[in-house]
Each structure stands twice: as C-alpha cells, then as structure tokens.
Coordinates of C-alpha atoms and ligand atoms in Angstrom, one line a residue:
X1 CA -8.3 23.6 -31.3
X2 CA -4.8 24.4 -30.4
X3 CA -2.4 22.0 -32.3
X4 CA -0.2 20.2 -29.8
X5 CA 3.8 21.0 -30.8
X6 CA 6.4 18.4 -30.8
X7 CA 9.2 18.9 -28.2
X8 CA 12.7 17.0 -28.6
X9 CA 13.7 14.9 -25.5
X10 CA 17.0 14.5 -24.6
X11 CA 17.0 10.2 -23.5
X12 CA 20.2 11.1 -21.2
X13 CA 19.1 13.9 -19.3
X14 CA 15.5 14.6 -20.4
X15 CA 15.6 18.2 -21.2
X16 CA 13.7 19.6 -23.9
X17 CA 14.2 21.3 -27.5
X18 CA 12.2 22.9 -29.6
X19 CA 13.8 21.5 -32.8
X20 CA 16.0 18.6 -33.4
X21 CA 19.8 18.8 -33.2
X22 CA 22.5 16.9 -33.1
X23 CA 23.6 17.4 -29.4
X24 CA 22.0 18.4 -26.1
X25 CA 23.0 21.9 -25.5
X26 CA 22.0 20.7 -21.9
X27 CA 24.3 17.4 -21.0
X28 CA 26.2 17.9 -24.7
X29 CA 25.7 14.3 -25.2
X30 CA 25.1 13.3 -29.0
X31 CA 22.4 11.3 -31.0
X32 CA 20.3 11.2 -27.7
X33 CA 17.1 13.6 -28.8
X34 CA 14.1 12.0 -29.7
X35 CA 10.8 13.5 -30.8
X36 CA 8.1 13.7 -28.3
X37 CA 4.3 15.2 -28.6
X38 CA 3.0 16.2 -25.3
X39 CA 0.3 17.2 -23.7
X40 CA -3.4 16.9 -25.7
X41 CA -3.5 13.2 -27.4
X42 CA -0.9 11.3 -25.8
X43 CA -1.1 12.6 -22.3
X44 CA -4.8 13.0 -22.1
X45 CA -5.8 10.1 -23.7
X46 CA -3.2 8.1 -21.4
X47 CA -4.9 10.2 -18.3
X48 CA -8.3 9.2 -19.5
X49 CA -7.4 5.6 -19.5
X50 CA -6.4 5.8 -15.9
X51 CA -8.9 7.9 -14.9
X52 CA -11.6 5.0 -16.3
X53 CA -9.7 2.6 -14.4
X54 CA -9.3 4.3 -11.3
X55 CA -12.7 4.6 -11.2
X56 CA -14.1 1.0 -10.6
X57 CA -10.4 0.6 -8.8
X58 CA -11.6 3.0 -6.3
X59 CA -10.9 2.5 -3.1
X60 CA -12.1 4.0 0.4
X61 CA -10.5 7.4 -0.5
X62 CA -7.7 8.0 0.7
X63 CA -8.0 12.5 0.4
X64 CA -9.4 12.7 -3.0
X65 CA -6.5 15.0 -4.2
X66 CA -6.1 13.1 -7.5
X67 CA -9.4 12.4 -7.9
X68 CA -9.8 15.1 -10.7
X69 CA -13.2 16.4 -9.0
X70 CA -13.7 20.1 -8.5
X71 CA -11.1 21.7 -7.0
X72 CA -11.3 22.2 -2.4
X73 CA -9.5 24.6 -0.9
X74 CA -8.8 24.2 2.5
X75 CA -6.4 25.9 5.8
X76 CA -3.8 22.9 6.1
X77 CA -5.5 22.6 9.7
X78 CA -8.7 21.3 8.1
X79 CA -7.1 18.7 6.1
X80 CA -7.7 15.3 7.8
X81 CA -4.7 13.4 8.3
X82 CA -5.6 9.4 7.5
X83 CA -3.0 7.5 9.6
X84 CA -2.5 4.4 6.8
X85 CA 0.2 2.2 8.9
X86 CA 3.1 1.6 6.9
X87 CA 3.5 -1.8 4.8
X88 CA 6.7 -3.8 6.3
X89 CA 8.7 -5.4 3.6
X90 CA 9.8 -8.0 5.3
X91 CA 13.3 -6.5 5.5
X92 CA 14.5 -4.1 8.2
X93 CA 17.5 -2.7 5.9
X94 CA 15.2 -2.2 3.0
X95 CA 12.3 -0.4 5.4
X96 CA 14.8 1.7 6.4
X97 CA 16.1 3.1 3.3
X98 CA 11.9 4.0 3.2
X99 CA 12.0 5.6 6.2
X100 CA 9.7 3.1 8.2
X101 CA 8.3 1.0 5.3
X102 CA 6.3 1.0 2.2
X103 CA 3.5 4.2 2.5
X104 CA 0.3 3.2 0.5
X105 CA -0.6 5.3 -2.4
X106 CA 3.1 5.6 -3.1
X107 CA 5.6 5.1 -6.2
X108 CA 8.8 3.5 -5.8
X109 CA 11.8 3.8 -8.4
X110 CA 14.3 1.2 -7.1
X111 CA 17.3 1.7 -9.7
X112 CA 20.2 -0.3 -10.1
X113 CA 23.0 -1.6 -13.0
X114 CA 21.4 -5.3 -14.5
X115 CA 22.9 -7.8 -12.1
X116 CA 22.4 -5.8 -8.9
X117 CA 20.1 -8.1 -7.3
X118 CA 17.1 -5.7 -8.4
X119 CA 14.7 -8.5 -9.2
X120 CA 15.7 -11.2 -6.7
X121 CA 15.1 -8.6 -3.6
X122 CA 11.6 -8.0 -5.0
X123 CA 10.5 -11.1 -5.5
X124 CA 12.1 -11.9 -1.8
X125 CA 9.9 -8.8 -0.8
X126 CA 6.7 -9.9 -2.9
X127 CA 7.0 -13.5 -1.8
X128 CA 7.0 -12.0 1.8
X129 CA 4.4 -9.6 1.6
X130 CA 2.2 -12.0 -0.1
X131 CA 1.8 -13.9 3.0
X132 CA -0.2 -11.1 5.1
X133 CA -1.3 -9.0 1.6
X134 CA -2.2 -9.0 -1.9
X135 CA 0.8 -8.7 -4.4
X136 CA 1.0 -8.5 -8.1
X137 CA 4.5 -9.2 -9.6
X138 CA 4.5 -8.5 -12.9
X139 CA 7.5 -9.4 -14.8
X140 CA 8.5 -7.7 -18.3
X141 CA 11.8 -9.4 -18.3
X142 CA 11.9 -12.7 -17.4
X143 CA 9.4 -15.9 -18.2
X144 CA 7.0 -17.4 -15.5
X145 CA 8.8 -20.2 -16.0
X146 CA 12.1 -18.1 -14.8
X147 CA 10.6 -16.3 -12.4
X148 CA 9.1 -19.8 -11.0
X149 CA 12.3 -21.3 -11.4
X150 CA 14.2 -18.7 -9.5
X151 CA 11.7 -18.9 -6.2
X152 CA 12.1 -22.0 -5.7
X153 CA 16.2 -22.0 -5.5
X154 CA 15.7 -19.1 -3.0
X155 CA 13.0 -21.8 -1.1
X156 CA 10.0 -18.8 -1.2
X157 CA 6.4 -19.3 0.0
X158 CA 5.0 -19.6 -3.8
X159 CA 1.1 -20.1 -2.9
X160 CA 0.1 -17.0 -1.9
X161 CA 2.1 -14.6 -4.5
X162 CA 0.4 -13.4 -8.0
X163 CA 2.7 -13.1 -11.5
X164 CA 2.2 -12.0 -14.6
X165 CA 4.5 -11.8 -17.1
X166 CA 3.3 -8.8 -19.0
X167 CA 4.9 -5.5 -20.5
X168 CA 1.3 -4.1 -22.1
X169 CA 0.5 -1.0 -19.3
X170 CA -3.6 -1.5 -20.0
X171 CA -3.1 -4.9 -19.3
X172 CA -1.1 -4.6 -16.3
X173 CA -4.0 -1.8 -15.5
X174 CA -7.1 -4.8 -16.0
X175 CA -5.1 -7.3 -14.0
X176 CA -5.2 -4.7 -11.0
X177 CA -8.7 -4.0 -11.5
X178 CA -9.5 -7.7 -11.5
X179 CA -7.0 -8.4 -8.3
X180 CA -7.1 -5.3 -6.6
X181 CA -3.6 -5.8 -5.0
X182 CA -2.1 -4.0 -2.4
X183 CA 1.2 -3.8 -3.9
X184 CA 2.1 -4.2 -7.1
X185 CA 6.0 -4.7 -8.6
X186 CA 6.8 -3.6 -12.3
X187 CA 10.0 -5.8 -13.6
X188 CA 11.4 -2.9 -15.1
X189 CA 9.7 0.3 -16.1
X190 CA 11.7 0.5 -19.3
X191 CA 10.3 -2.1 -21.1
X192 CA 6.4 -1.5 -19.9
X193 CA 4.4 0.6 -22.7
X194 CA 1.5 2.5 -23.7
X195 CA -0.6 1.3 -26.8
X196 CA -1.5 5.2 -27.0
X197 CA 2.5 6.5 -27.2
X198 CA 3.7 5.6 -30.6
X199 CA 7.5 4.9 -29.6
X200 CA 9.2 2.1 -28.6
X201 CA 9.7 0.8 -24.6
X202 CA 12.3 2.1 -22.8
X203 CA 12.4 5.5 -25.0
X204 CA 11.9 8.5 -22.8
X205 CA 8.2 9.3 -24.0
X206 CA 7.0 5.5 -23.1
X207 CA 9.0 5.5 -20.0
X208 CA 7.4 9.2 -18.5
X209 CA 3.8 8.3 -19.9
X210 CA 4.1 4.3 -18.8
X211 CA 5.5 5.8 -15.1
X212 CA 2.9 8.7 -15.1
X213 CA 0.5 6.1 -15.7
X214 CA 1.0 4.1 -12.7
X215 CA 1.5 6.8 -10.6
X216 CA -1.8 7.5 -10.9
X217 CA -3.0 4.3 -10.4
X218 CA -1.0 4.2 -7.3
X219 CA -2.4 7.5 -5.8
X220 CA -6.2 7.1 -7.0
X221 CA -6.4 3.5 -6.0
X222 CA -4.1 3.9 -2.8
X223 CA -1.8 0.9 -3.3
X224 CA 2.1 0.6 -3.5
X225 CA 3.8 0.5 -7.3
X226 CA 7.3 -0.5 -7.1
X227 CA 9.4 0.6 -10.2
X228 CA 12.4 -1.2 -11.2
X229 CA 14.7 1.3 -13.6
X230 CA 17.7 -0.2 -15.0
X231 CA 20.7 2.7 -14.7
X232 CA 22.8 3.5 -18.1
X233 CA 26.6 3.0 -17.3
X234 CA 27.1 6.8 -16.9
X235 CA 24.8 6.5 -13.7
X236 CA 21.7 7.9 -15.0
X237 CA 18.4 6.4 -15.4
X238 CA 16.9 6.3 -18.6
X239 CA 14.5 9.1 -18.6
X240 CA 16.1 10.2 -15.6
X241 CA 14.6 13.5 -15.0
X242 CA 11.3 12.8 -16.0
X243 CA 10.6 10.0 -13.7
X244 CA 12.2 11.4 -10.6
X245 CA 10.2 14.5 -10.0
X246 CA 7.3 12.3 -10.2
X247 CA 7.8 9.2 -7.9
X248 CA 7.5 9.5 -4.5
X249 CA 11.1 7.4 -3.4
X250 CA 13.9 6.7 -5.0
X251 CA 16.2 4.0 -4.0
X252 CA 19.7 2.8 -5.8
X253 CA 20.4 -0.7 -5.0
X254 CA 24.5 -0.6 -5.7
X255 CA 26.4 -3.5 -6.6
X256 CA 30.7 -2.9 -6.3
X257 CA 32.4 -4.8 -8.8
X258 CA 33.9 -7.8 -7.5
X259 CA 32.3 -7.4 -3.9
X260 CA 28.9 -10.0 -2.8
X261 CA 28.0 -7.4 -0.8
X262 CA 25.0 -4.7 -2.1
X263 CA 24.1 -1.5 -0.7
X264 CA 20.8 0.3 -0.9
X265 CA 20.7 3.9 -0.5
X266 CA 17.6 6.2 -0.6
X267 CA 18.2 9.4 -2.9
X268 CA 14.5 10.8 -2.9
X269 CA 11.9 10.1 -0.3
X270 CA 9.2 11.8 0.1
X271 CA 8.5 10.3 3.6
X272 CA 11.3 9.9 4.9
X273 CA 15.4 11.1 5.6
X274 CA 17.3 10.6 2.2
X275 CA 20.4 10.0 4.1
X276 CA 19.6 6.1 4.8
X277 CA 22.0 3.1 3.5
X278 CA 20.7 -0.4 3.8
X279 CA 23.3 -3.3 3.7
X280 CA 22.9 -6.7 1.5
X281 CA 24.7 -9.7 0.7
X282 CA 24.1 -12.0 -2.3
X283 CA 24.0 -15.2 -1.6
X284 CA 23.1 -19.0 -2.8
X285 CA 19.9 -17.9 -1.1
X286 CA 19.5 -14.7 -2.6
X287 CA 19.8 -11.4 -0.6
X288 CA 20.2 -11.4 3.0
X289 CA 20.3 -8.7 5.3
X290 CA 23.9 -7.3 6.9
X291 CA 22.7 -6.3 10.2
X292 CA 26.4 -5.2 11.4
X293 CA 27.6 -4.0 8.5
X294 CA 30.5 -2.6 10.2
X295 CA 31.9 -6.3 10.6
X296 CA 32.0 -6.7 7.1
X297 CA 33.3 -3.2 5.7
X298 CA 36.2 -3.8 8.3
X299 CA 38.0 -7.2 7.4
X300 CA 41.5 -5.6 8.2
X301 CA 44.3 -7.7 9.2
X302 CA 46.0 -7.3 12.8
X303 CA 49.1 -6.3 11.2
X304 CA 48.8 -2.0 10.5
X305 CA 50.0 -0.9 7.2
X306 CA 50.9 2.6 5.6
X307 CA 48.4 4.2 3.9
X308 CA 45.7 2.6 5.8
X309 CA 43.1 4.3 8.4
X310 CA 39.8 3.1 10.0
X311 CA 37.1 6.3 10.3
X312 CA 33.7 6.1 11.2
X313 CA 30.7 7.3 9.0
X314 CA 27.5 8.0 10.2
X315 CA 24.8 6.8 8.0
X316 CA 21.4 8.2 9.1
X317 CA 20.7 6.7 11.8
X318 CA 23.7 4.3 12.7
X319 CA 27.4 4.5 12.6
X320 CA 29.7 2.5 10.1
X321 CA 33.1 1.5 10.4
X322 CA 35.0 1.7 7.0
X323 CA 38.5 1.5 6.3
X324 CA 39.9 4.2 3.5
X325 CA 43.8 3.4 1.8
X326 CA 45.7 5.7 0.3
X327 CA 48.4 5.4 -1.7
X328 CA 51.2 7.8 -3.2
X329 CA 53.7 7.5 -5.3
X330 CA 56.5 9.3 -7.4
X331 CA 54.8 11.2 -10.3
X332 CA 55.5 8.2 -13.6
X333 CA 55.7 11.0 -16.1
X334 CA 53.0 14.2 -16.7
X335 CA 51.1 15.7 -14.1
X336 CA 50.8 14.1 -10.8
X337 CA 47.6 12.2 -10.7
X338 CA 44.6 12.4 -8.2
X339 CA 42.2 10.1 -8.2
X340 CA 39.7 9.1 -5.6
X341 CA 37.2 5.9 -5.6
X342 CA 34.1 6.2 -3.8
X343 CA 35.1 9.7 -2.5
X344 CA 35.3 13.5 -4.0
X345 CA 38.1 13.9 -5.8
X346 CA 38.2 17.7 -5.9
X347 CA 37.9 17.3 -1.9
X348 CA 41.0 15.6 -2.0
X349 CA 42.9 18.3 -4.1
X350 CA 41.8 20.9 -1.1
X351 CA 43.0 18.5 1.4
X352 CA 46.4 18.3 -0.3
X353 CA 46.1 22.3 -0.6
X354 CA 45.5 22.6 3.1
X355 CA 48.6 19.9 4.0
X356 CA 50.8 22.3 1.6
X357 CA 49.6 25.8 3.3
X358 CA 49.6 25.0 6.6
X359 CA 51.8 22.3 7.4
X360 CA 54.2 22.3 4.9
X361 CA 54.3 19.4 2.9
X362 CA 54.0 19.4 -0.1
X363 CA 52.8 16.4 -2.8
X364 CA 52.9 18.2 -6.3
X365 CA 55.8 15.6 -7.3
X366 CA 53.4 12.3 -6.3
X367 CA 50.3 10.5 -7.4
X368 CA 47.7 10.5 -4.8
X369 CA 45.1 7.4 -5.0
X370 CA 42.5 7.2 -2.2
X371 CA 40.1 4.0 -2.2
X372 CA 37.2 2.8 0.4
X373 CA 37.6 -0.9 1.4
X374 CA 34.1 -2.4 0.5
X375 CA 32.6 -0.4 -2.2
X376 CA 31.0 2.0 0.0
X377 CA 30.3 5.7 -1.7
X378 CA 31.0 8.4 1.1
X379 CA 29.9 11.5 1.2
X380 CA 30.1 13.5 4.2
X381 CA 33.0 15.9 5.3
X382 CA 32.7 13.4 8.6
X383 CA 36.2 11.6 6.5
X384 CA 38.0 14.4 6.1
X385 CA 40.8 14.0 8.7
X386 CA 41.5 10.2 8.0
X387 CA 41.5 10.3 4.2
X388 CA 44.7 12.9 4.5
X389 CA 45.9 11.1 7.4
X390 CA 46.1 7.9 5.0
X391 CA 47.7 10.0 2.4
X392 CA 50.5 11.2 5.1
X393 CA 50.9 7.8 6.3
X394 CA 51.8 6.0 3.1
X395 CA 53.5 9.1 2.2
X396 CA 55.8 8.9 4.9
X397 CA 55.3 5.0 4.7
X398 CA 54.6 5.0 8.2
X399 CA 51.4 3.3 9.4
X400 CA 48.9 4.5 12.0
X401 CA 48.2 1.7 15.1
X402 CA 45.8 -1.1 14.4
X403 CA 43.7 0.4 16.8
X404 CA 43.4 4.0 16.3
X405 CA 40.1 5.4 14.3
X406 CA 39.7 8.7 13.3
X407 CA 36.9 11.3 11.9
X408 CA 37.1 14.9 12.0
X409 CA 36.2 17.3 8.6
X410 CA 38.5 19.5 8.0
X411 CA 38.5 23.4 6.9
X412 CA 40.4 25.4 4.6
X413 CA 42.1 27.4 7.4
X414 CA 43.4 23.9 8.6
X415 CA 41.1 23.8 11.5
X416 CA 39.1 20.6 12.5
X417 CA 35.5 20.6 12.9
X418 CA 32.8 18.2 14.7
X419 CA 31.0 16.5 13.0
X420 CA 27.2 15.1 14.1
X421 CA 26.8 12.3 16.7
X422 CA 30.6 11.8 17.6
X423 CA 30.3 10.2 21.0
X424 CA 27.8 7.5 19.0
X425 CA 30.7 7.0 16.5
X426 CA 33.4 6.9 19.4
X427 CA 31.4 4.0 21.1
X428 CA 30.8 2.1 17.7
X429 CA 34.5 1.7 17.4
X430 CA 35.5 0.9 20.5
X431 CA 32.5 -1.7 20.5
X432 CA 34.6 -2.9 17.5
X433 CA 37.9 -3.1 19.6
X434 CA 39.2 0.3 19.0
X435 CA 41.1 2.0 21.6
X436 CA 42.6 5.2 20.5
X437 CA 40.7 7.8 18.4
X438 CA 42.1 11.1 17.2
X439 CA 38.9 13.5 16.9
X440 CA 38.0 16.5 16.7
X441 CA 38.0 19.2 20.0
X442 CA 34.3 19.9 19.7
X443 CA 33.4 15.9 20.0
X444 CA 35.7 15.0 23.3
X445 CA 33.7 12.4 24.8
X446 CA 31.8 13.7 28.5
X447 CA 32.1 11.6 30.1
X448 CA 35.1 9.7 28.8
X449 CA 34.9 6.5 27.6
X450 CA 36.8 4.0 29.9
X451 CA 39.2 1.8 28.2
X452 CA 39.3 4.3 25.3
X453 CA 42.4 7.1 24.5
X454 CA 40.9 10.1 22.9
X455 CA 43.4 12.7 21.7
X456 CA 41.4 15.6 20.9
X457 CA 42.5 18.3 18.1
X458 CA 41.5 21.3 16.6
X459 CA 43.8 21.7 13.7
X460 CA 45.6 19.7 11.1
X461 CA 49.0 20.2 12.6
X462 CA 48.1 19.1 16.0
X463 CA 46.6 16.1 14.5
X464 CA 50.4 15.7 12.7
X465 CA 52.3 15.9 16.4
X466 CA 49.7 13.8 18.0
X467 CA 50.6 10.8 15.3
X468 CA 54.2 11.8 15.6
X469 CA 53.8 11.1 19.2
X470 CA 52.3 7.8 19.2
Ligands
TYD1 P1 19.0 -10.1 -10.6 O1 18.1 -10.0 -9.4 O2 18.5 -10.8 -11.8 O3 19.5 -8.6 -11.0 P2 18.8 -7.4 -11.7 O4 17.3 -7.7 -11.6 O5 19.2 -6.2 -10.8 O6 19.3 -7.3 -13.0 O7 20.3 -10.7 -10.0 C1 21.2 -11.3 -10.9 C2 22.5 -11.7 -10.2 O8 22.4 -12.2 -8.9 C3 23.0 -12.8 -11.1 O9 24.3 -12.4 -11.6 C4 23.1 -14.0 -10.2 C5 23.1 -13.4 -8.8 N1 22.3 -14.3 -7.9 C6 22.9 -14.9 -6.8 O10 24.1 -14.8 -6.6 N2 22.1 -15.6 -6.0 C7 20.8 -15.8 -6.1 O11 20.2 -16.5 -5.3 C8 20.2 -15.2 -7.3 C9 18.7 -15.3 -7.5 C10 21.0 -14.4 -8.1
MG2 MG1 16.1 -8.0 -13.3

C-alpha cells in the first residue's frame, strides 16, 4: 500500500510544502506551516463517515452526482434539471446577496471579524425559517443558556427553532440524521472538529476536513449548511483557500469601525451575481434591514464643503448614493503621502498622474487622503471622476454645489468613459434631491430628465471648465 506523505499547510494562505520551514515561500508569512497528512486515513476515513451517514440521511435524490455510485455520463441536454424553489431567509438584503435565496444542497461561508453581527443575523434567520421549516442551530461558541438569552432580547419565535450547542462534527452529523433539518447553521466552522483529524479546531487540517465534511452532508442529503468563519485581522479566513474552492457562496458580513451600520457583500456564488451588497443596521433589536441605503450613506449637511463630492455607485442591481472626501495638504516632511480608505490607492496615484499630464496640476508637494462616508468598500472605476474632483476641490479649497453628483471612470489618456446603467444612477440622485450632475458624454440622459442639469463631458479638462463655470 502506498504510504500517504505529510504536506505542510500554510494556516494563512493554505498553500502547501513538502517539508517544513520557517516561512511560506507563498504569502512569506512566518511560523504559519503546520503538518498535514492527506488523502488515505484522514480523508477517507472522514469520507466514509459521511458516506454512512448520508446513507440513511438520504433524501429523494436530488441528481445523484455525489452519491459515489458508478460513474453516468451524459450530453448536458439529458441531464434533468430539478427546479428546487429557493429557501427565503426571511430577509430581502440577505436573499439578495444569494442571488434569490438559499439553494438546497448548498454550503454557505458567511465570514466576518468577531462582533460583526455574524451570529445574531443567523439566529434572526434560523428563528425565521423555523416557522415554515426545519432548522438546526448548532452553536460551538456560545451556551444554550446564551443563545436562549440572546432570542429573547431580540423578541424571536423560540418554539419552533432546534439548538445544540455542540463542536463534535459526528455528533452534529447524528443530530441531523435524527432531525433531518432543512437547514442547518454551524456557529463557527473553526471551532467544529473531526475525532479522525488529530489537530486541534480551528487549524487548517480540522477546518478543510470539518467543512469538507459538511459539504457533503449538504449535497448528499440536499439541505442548506450555513458556515460561519471568523476572518484573521489581515482579512483572510482561517484556512482561507481551502474552504473557498469548496463552498458554494461566500458572503462577508462587514462591520466599519465606529459605524452601526453592516454591509453584506457576496464574494463567491455559485448561483448567483457576486456583485451584490446587502445593507444592515445593528440595533437594540438586532439586525434590521436598510432598504434605502442611500439615505443613510448620505447624511451630508446643506452647507457644501471642499473636498467633498456625492457619486453614485451601482451595486448589482440598485444604485447607491455615497459621499467620498478628500483631503490635501502641504507635504509634513518625507514623501508626500497617498492614502485611500475604502478605495484603491494605486488608482488614486494614476488619477493624480492623469491631473499632472493633462491638465497641469500638479500635487507631488501635498498629501492626498481620500475616504468614503459610511464604511462602504468601492470598487468599480464608476468613482473615478468624483474622487479627483474631491481631491481638486479641497485642493483649491473650493467646494462643489450641494446639489451636484458626479460618476464618470476615467482613462489614462484623460478621457471619460460611461460607465453601466447611468440614466438609473442619474434618476437615483435626483430622487434624492440632486439637480446637477457632471457625467460622462456616452450616459447623457434621452430623454432628459426634467428638473435635472446634466453637463455632459468627455475628458478631464472639460470636467475642470465645467466646475470652473458653475
Ligand atoms: P454577534 O452576533 O455576537 O457577532 P459575531 O457572531 O459576528 O461575533 O454580535 C455581537 C455584537 O453585536 C456585540 O458587540 C453586541 C452587538 N449587538 C447589538 O448591538 N444588538 C443586539 O441586539 C445584539 C444581539 C448584539
Ligand atoms: Mg458569534
């Protein structure tokens, strides 16, 4: 019999060595490599668990791809679609982020820092499903007594909903052979283990086997697992790697610091657009939903200030109103700093690069600071336009009018570009009040908006006269 090899797993960034060292060649992160044996005893005996489970958990089947019978091929015509409705969770913003709702037979990651609101949304969401389905909530983390505690301050339906406090994974897989749930929530995936994996919870070995483990409960047994991962302070899962190839959607509930507001964005979905952000607050009562989250991202004062410039994002399937501020400054000493929250920083260097080259000014004596009001992480080119309009306006401390928005990406030949669904974005901020826009040529509004100025440009310069002329 072939003897299985030990691999070395990198806990930061899960790639894998041959021999042990002292830093991963792959992230260069230190002391993170931990020895791992694959494949033969831990894997199959792990697979042969589930597989004995799965059978007496077997539902009517839902395609028998995972089945581990003998192998069918078939033309992708032949295969039968089964139309399993999706599972609501009770929450628009969160179905959303899923693309429609919860798909049966799927694994969930929702990741998030500890304090994020990761827990109290699922129970929200178990408490609610419960009423029409069968949830399990198993808990790794907190007491029955806490998790009790906790639903009633948020006033949830208790009698329907099933809890275990549990961290055991054969366990967990008895209980759902016992109550065949639906759905079933894992409070958090890093502390769940497998008697059959000698290292301890949360270490990359426990956390792929535990995760591999359930996601084959989940697709032989055709019910929902929801995975809670706690996210290291650099960002990354635990494990990261390992458990994201094998879940089906990942979602990041992100908490800014100092904001009551949560946002929940999808970064993997296998049934759906990635591109999603659900809005949260965090209340007395737990999370609620922000259905206008443009309202709250927008708290600006009537008085206009430098620096300061309403754009509009488009976030899937809706618009958002944000507000970016920039600030610059006289360089204090060393080499003029650029630094950019909740925005590419090495975007903002072109943009500077592009106001040098082709309008002239030049900002390699200041600091440049760019910020988004709220907490919200942008990423699309969409901002552009404002974020070095901001930086011209509180460089020439002259601020744009209260109510002028503008979105527009902008090109290294200091041309502006359209950008996807600007006549949607135009009518989200005038719904919001706005009355002048500066946008780009390709997304002048036909018909025009009534009540609304558009001035239309297709460079970075005739952006420039257009503000000088307002
Ligand atoms: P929690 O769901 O425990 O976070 P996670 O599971 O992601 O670690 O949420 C913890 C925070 O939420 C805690 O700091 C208190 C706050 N909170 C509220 O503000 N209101 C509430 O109703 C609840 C339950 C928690
Ligand atoms: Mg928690």
């Amino acid at each position: 019999m072939a003897k299985t090899q030990s691999v070395y797993v990198c806990a930061d960034c899960g790639s894998e060595h041959p021999k042990w060292q002292g830093q991963c060649v792959s992230c260069g992160v230190w002391n993170t490599l931990t020895r791992f044996t694959p494949s033969a005893q831990n894997s199959a005996s792990g697979a042969n668990q589930a597989r004995a489970i799965s059978v007496s958990l077997a539902r009517p089947s839902s395609g028998g791809g995972y089945s581990g019978s003998e192998t069918e091929v078939k033309q992708l015509s032949e295969v039968e679609l089964i139309n399993s409705p999706r599972i609501s969770s009770g929450f628009d913003e969160f179905d959303r982020v899923l693309g429609g709702g919860l798909v049966p037979g799927s694994v969930v990651l929702m990741g998030g820092e500890p304090g994020a609101g990761k827990s109290t949304l699922l129970l929200q969401v178990s408490a609610r499903l419960a009423n029409g389905g069968n949830v399990l909530y198993v808990t790794g983390e907190e007491s029955l007594q806490q998790l009790a505690m906790r639903a009633t301050r948020l006033k949830l339906p208790m009698d329907k909903l099933r809890v275990a406090a549990e961290t055991r994974a054969e366990e967990i897989a008895a209980l759902m052979q016992q109550y065949q749930p639906s759905v079933l929530v894992l409070d958090s995936i890093q502390v769940m283990q497998l008697a059959s994996i000698d290292s301890v919870p949360g270490s990359v070995s426990q956390v792929r086997e535990t995760a591999a483990f359930f996601t084959r409960l989940a697709k032989q047994a055709g019910i929902v697992v929801i995975l809670v991962g706690h996210v290291t302070k650099d960002g990354g899962l635990a494990g990261p790697k390992v458990l994201e190839h094998m879940i089906d959607c990942f979602v990041m509930l992100d908490s800014p610091v100092g904001s009551r507001y949560r946002t929940l964005r999808g970064l993997k979905n296998r049934f759906g657009a990635v591109n999603e952000l659900g809005v949260f607050a965090m209340t007395d009562g737990g999370m609620k939903e922000v259905s206008n989250p443009s309202a709250i991202f927008l708290q600006r004062s009537d008085k206009p200030a430098a620096g300061s410039v309403t754009t509009v994002l488009w976030e899937g399937t809706r618009p958002l109103l944000i507000e970016l501020q920039a600030l610059v400054d006289d360089v204090q000493g060393g080499y003029p700093k650029r630094l950019a929250i909740g925005l590419d920083a090495q975007r903002l260097g072109m943009h500077l690069a592009v106001l040098h080259r082709h309008c002239g000014i030049a900002l390699n004596d200041q600091d440049v600071f760019a910020n988004v009001v709220g907490g919200v992480r942008v990423g699309e080119p969409g901002v552009d336009l404002a974020l070095i309009l901001a930086v011209l306006s509180s460089f020439k401390n002259s601020p744009l009018p209260a109510d002028m928005v503008v979105f527009g990406e902008l090109g290294l030949t200091g041309e502006v570009r359209p950008v996807a669904n600007g006549q949607e974005r135009l009518r989200e901020a005038f719904k919001h009040g706005f009355k002048r826009a500066i946008i780009p040529e390709g997304n002048t509004p036909r018909p025009a908006i009534k009540g609304m100025q558009v001035i239309a440009v297709d460079s970075l310069l005739q952006a420039l006269d257009a503000l000088n002329e307002t």
